[in-house]
XYZ file of C-alpha atoms in Angstrom:
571
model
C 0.000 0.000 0.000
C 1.330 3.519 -1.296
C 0.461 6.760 0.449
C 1.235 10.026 -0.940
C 1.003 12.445 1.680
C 0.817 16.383 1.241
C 1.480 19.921 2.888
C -0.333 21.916 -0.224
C -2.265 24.493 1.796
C 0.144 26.471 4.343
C 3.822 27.385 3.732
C 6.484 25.392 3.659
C 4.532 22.680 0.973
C 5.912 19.470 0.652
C 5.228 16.038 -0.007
C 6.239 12.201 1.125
C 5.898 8.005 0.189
C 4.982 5.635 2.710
C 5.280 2.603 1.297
C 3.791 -0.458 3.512
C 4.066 1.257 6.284
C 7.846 3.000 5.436
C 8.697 6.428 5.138
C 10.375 6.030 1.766
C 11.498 9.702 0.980
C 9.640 13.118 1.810
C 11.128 16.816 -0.009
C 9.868 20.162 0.227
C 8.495 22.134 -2.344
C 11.762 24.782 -1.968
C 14.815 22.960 -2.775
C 13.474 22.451 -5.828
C 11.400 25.817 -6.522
C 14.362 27.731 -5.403
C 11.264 30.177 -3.030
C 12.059 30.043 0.634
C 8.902 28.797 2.647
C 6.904 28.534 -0.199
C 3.364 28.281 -0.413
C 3.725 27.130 -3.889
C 1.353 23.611 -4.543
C 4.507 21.143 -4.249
C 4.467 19.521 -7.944
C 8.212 19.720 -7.805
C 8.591 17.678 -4.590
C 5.982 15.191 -5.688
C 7.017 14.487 -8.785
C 11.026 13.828 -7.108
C 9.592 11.824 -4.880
C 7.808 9.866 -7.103
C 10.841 9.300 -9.104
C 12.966 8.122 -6.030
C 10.577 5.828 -4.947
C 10.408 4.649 -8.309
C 6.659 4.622 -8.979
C 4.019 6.559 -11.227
C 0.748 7.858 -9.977
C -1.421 4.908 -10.964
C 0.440 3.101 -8.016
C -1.010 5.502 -5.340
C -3.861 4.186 -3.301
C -4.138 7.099 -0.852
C -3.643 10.859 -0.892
C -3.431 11.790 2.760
C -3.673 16.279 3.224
C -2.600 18.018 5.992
C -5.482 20.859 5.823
C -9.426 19.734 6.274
C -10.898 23.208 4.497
C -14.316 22.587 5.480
C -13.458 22.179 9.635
C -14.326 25.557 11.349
C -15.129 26.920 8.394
C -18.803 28.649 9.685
C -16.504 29.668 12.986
C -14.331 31.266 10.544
C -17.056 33.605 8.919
C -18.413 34.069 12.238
C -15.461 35.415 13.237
C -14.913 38.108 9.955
C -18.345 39.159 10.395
C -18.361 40.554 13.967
C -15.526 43.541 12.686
C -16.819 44.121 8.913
C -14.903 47.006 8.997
C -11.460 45.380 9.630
C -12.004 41.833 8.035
C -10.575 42.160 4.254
C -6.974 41.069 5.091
C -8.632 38.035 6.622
C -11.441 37.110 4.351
C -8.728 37.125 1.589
C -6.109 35.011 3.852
C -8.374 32.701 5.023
C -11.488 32.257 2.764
C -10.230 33.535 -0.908
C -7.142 31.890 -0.850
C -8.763 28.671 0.418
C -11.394 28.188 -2.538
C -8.214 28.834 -4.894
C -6.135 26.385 -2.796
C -8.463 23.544 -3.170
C -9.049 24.089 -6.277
C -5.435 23.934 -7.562
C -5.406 20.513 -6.006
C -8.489 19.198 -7.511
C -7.345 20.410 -10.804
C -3.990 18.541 -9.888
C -5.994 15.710 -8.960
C -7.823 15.582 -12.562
C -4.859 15.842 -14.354
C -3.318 12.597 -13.288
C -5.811 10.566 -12.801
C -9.503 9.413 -14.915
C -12.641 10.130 -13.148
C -13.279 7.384 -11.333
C -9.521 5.859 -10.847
C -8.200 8.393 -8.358
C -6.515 6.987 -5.156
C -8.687 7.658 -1.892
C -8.170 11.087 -0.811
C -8.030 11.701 2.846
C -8.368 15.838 4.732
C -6.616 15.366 7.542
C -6.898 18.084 10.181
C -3.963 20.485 10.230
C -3.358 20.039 13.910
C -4.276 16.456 13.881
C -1.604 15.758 11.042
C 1.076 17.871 13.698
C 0.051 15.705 16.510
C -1.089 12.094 16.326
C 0.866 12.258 12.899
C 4.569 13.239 15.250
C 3.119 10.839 18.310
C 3.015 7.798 15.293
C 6.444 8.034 14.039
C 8.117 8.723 17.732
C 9.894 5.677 19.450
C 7.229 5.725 22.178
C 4.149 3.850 22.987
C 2.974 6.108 25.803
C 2.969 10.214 25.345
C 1.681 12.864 26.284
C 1.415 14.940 22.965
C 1.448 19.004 22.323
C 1.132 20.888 19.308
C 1.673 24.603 18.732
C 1.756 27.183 16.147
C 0.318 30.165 15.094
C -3.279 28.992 13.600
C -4.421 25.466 11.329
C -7.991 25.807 10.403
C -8.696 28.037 13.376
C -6.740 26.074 16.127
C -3.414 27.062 17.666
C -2.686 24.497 20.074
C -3.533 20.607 20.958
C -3.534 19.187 24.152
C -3.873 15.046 24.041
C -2.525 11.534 24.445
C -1.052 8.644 22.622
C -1.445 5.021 23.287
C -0.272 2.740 20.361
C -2.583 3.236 17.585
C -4.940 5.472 19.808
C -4.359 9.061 19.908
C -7.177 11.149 22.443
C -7.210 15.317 22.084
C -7.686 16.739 25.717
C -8.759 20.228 24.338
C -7.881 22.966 22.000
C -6.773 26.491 21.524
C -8.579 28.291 19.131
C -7.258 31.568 17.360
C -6.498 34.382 18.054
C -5.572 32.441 21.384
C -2.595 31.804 20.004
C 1.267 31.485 21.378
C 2.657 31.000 18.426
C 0.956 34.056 16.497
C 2.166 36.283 19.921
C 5.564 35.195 19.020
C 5.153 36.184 15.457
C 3.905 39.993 16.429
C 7.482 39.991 18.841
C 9.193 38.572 16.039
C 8.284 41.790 13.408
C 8.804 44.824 17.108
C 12.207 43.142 16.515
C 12.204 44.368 13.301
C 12.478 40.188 11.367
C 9.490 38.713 9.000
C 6.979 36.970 10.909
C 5.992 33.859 10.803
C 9.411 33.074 9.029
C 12.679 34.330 11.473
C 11.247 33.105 14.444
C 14.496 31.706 15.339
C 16.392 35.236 14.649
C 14.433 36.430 17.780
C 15.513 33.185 19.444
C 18.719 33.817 19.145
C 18.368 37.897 19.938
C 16.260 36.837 23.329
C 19.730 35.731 25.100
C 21.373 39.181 24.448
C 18.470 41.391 26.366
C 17.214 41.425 29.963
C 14.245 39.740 30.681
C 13.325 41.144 33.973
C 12.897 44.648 32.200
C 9.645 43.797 30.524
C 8.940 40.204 31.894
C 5.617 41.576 34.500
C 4.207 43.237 31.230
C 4.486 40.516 29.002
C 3.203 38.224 31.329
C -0.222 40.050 30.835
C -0.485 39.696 27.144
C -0.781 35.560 27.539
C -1.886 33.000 30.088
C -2.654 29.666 30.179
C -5.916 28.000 32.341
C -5.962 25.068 35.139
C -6.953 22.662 31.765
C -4.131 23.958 29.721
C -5.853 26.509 27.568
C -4.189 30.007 25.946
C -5.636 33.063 26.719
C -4.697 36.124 24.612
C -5.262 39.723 26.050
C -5.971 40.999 22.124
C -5.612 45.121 23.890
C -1.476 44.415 22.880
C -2.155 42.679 19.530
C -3.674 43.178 15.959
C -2.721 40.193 14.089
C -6.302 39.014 14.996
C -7.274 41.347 11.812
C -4.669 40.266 9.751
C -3.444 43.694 9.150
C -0.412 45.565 7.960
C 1.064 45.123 11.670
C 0.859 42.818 14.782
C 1.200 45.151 17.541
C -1.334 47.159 19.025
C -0.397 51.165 19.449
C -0.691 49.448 23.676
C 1.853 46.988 22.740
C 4.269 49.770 21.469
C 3.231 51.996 24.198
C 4.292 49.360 26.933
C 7.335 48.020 25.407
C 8.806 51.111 22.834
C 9.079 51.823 19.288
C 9.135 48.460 16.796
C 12.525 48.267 15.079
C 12.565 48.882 11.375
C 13.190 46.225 9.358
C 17.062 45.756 8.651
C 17.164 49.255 11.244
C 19.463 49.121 14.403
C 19.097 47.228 17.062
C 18.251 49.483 20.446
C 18.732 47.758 24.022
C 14.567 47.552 24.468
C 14.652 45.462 21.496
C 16.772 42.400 22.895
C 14.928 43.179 25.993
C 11.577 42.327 24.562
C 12.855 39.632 22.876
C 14.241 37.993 26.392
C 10.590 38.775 27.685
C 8.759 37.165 25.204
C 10.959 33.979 24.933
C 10.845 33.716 28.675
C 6.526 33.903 28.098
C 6.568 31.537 25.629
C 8.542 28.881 27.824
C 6.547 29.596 30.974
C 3.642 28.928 29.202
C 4.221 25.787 27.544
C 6.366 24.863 30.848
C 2.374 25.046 32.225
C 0.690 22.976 29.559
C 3.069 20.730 29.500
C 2.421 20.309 33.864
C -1.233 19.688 32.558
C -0.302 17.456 30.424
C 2.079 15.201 32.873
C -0.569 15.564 35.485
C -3.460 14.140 33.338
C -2.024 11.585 31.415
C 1.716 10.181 33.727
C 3.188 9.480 30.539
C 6.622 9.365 30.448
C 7.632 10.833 27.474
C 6.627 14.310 25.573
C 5.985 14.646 21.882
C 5.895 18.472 21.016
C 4.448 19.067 17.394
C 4.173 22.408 15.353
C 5.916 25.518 14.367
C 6.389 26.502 17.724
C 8.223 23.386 18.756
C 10.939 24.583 16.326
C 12.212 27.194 19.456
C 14.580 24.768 20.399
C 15.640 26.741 23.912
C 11.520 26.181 24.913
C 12.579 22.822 23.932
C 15.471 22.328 26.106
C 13.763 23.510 29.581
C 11.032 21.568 28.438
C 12.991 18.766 28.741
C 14.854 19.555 31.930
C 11.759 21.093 33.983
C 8.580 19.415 32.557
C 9.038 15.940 34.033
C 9.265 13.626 31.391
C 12.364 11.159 30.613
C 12.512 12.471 27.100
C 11.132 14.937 24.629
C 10.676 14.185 20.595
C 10.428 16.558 17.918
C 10.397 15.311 14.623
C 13.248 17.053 12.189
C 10.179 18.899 10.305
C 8.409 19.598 13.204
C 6.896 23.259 11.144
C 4.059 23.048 8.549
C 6.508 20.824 5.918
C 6.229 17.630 8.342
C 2.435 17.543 7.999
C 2.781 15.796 4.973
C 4.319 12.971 6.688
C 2.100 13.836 9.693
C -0.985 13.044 7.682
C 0.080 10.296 5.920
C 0.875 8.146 9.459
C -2.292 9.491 10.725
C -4.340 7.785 7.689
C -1.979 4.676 7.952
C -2.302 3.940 11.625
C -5.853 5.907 12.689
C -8.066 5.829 9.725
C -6.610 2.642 7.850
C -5.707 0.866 11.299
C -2.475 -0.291 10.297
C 0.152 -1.064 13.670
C 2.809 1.114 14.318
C 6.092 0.479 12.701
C 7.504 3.217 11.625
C 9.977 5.467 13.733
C 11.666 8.513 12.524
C 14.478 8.706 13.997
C 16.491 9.514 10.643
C 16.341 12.739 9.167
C 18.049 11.710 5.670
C 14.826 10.706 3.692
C 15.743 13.090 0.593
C 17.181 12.314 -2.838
C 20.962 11.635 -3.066
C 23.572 12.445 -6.314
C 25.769 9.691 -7.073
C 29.484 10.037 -7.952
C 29.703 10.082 -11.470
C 26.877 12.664 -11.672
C 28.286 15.179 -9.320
C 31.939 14.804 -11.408
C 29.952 15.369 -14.851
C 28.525 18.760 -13.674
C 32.375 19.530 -12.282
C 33.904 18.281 -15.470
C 30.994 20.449 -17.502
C 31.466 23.370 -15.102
C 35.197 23.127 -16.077
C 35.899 23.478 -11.910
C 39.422 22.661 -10.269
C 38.973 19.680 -8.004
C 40.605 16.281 -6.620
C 39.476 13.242 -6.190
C 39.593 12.162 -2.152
C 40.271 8.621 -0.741
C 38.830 9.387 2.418
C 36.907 12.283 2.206
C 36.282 12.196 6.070
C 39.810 12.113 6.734
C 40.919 15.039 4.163
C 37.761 17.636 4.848
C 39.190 16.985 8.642
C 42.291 18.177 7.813
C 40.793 21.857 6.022
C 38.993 21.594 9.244
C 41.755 21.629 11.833
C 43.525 23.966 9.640
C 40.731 26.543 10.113
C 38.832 26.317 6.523
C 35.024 27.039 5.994
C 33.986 23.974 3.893
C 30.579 23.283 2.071
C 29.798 19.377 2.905
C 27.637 18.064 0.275
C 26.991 14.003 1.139
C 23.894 11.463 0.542
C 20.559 11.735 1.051
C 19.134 15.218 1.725
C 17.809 15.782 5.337
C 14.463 17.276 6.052
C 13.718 20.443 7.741
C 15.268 23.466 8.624
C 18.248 22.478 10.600
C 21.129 21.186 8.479
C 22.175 18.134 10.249
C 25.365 16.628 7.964
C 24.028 16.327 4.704
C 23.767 19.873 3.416
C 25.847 21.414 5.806
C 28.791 24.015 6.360
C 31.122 23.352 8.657
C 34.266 24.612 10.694
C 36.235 24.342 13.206
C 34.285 25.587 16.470
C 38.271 26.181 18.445
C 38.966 29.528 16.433
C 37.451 32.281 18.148
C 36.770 34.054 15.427
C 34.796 31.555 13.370
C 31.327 33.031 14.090
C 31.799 36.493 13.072
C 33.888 35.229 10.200
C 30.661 32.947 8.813
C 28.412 35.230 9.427
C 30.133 37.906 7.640
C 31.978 36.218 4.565
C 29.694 33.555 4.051
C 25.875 33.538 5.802
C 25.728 37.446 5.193
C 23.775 37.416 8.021
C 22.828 39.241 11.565
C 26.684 39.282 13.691
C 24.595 38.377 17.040
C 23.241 34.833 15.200
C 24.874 31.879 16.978
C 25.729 28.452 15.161
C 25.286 24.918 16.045
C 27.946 22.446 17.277
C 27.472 18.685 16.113
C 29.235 15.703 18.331
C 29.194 12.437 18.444
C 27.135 10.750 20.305
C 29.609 8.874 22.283
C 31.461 12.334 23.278
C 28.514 14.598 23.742
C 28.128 14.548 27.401
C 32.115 15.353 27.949
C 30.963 19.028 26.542
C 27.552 19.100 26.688
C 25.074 19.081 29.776
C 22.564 16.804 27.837
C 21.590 13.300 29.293
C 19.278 12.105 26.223
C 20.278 12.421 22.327
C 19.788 15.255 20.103
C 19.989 14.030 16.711
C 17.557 16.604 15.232
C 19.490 19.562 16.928
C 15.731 20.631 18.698
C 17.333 20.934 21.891
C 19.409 23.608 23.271
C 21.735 22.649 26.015
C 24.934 24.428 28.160
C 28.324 23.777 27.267
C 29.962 22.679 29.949
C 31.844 25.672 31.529
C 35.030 23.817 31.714
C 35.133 22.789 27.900
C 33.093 26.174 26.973
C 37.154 27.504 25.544
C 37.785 25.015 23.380
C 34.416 25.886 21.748
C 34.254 29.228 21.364
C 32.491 29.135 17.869
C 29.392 27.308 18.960
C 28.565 29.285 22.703
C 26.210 31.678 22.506
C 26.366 34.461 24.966
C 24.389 32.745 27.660
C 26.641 29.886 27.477
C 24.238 27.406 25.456
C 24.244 25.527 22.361
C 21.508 24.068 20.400
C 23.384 20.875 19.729
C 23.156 17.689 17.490
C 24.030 14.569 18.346
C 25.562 12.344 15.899
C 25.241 8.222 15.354
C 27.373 6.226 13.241
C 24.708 3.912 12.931
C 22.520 6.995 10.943
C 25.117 8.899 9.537
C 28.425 6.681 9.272
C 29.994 9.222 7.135
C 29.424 12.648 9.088
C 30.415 10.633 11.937
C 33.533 9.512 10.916
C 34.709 13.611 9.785
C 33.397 14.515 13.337
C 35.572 11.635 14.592
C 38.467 12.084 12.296
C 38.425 15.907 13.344
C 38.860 14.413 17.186
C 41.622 12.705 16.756
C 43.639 16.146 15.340
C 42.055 18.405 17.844
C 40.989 15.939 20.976
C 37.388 17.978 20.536
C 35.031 15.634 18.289
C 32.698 18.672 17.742
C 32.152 20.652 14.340
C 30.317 23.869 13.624
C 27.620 22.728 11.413
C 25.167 25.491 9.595
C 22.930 25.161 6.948
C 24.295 24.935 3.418
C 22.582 28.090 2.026
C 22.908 32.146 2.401
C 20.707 34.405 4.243
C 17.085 34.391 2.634
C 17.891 31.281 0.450
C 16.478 27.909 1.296
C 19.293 25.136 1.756
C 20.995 23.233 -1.354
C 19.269 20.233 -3.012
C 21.741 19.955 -6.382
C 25.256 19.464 -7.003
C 24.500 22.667 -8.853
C 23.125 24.642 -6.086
C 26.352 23.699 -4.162
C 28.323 24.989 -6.831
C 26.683 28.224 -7.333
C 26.511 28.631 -2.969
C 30.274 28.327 -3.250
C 31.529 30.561 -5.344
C 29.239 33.243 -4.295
C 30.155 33.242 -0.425
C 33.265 32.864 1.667
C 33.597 29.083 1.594
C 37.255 27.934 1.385
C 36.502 24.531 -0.099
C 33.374 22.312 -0.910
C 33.662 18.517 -0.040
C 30.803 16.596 -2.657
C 30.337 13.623 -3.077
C 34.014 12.007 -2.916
C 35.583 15.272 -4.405
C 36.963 18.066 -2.809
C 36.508 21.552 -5.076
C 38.620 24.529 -4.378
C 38.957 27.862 -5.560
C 42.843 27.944 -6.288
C 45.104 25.449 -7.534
C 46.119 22.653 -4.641
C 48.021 19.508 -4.501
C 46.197 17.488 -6.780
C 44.337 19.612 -8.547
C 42.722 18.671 -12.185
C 41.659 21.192 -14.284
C 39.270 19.608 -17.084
C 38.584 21.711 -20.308
């Protein structure tokens, strides 16, 4: 049995295979369309997958879609009609763009398939596919389950359980009770895009003072005795969907917004440290609700929120459970694999068998195909014997290197696949990437990745990290020799690294150990500011000699920008 599951309604569109219960490959729509966090319907993504799985649409017997348009849909006209006056922005957001929406996909539908033989199309609810679709590809049996983000249909949060094939919602927050779209109006007073550089105000919030603001942003969000949000909408106007997200109150309590790409002023980090100390406090208190209610052990956290990776890590040291999982495309593009496990294992009935516990579930570019485009690109390169072993050598010697190797991982966090990498001892690393090769914000911290046999020496982190979801502290003793990869607060938002997953980005780490007696790299995403990461041999190519890269380690080649030992030049 083949289902094709889909993320064609909110941003970030993407698409998967499950094949007999296996999660055979899943892409997003913008590695291929070139449009970070596209909306775009993901053709491109389901016609590569398709091809890697090696089948054609007639093999298809389900269609599983993260979005049910019909759910909430009277709540949602409701809602526009009691402000006429203000409810344009929203009627076209949420009800224009929706009849267009589904009707790109059933012209998509008709175009592949005959009246009459089309595979069984399933509407999954958007905050269904987030949560029991996360809760059936986790390693656990027992969870309690939490999913947040800004809106679905009109939810913003889910509260449940999960049992082996049963998954139970508790209750839900419905918009504009919503933490995640709070963050988003934070997110643009900082002067970033909302709803997209989340993370930039992640990484600001360490740099400001908390205690400045914290009282006052306490009063914008709460959360009830059953787990609940509640929204004082007096700060906010994203409920309108208008030009801005902060109410003149908002600005009034907390100080004038910074302009996009404008100077940072101290108030600004200060809200920032507010806000992400809000956010955690709050799902510190659903997640109590949670443990209370259901004594599972473990925590699955679902959703675009679940993305803040330092809400993440106190989760996981305050909450009370053993563990926490977050799947690596734990934003909008997982849904497509979060629908497609819901239909397998809720609506079909299937058992549980799948757990995703490896991020690599892209395509891949063999050897000769990556050496064709260098040979047609006329590029100087040399052939490695042990890649590991050489791009550990650049390392130690304090090169920026592109690593370009197997399968494509999913998500946002580059965890070895399409990655740049460094060496996290030079002290000047950071400002140097950010600079010469992101082009990005000086403040914005990178992520070490260790091996998981080492991680603990530097790292206070008792469970694995292999999706780099959790932030940790570097160990003050070892927080020297990493200079590169501790933020300001003395934290890291670390992966951890199997050989049994990812033999070959295990061995560099390893190799890199033995030079430098640290087995820790400074991985970032293969890809400059406002780009989304690499999928081709030629997108590596063309990221390479536009930034500040030193070298680019593909496939078992090593390209440089000079002549070097070795060196063929092919006309």
């Amino acid at each position: 049995m083949i289902i094709l599951g889909l993320n064609t309604w909110f941003h970030d569109t993407s698409a998967c295979i499950v094949r007999d219960g296996e999660l055979v490959v899943a892409l997003e729509e913008e590695r291929f369309s070139r449009d970070k966090h596209t909306r775009a319907f993901p053709e491109l993504a389901i016609r590569q997958c398709l091809d890697y799985a090696g089948i054609d649409y007639a093999d298809i017997d389900h269609i599983a879609v993260s979005i049910k348009p019909t759910h909430q849909w009277l709540t949602k006209t409701l809602y526009a009609l009691k402000a006429p006056h203000k409810s344009l922005p929203f009627i076209k957001h949420e009800l224009v763009a929706g009849i267009f929406k589904q009707r790109r996909f059933k012209s998509w539908l008709r175009s592949h398939w005959p009246a009459g033989s089309q595979p069984t199309v399933h509407q999954v609810q958007h905050h269904l596919s987030h949560a029991a679709g996360s809760f059936y590809v986790c390693p656990h049996e027992h969870a309690a389950i939490m999913a947040l983000d800004g809106s679905g249909e009109w939810a913003c949060a889910w509260l449940g359980e999960g049992r082996g094939n049963d998954v139970n919602c508790f209750n839900e927050s419905f918009f504009p009770n919503s933490l995640g779209s709070v963050y988003e109006a934070v997110t643009e007073f900082c002067g970033f895009k909302p709803n997209y550089d989340e993370g930039k105000t992640m990484g600001l919030a360490p740099l400001g003072d908390a205690s400045r603001f914290i009282e006052q942003a306490r009063k914008t969000v709460s959360v009830d005795e059953q787990g609940r949000l509640h929204v004082n909408l007096d700060y906010f106007s994203y409920q309108y969907w208008g030009y801005r997200r902060c109410s003149d109150l908002f600005h009034q309590c907390f100080g004038k917004p910074r302009p996009l790409n404008g100077d940072f002023e101290p108030h600004h980090q200060d809200v920032a440290a507010a806000f992400q100390q809000v956010l955690e406090e709050c799902a510190l208190s659903m997640a109590a609700v949670l443990r209370q209610r259901t004594q599972a052990p473990y925590l699955v956290i679902a959703g675009g929120v679940a993305l803040n990776s330092v809400m993440n890590g106190r989760l996981l040291r305050e909450a009370g459970f053993e563990d926490v999982y977050i799947m690596p495309a734990a934003g909008d593009n997982g849904t497509s694999i979060g629908a497609a496990y819901t239909v397998l294992n809720q609506v079909l009935g299937e058992p549980r068998s799948a757990v995703h516990d490896n991020p690599y579930i892209g395509n891949a570019y063999d050897d000769d195909e990556i050496e064709a485009l260098l040979r047609q690109c006329k590029l100087p390169y040399q052939r490695s014997q042990d890649i590991a072993a050489d791009t550990a050598d650049l390392l130690e010697q304090g090169n920026i290197l592109g690593w370009f190797q197997g399968r494509m991982e999913i998500g946002p966090r580059a965890l070895g696949a399409r990655s740049i990498l460094a060496n996290p001892a030079y002290p000047d690393m950071k400002a140097k990437i950010n600079s010469e090769v992101k082009f990005r914000e000086a403040y914005r911290p990178f992520a070490p990745s260790a091996t998981v046999e080492a991680a603990s020496e530097f790292f206070d982190l008792s469970v694995e990290a292999p999706f780099m979801l959790k932030v940790c502290q570097v160990r003050e003793d070892k927080q020297a020799l990493l200079p590169a990869i501790t933020h300001v607060d003395g934290s890291a938002r670390l992966q951890t690294v199997r050989k049994e997953t990812n033999p070959l980005y295990h061995e560099l780490i390893s190799q890199l150990g033995q030079r430098t007696g640290v087995p820790v790299v400074l991985n970032t995403s293969f890809n400059i500011q406002g780009e989304p990461v690499v999928e081709s041999p030629r997108d590596a190519i063309r990221c390479f000699y536009s930034t500040g890269l030193d070298y680019l380690a593909i496939g078992s080649f090593i390209v440089s920008k000079g002549d070097g030992p070795g060196t063929q030049h092919h006309s």
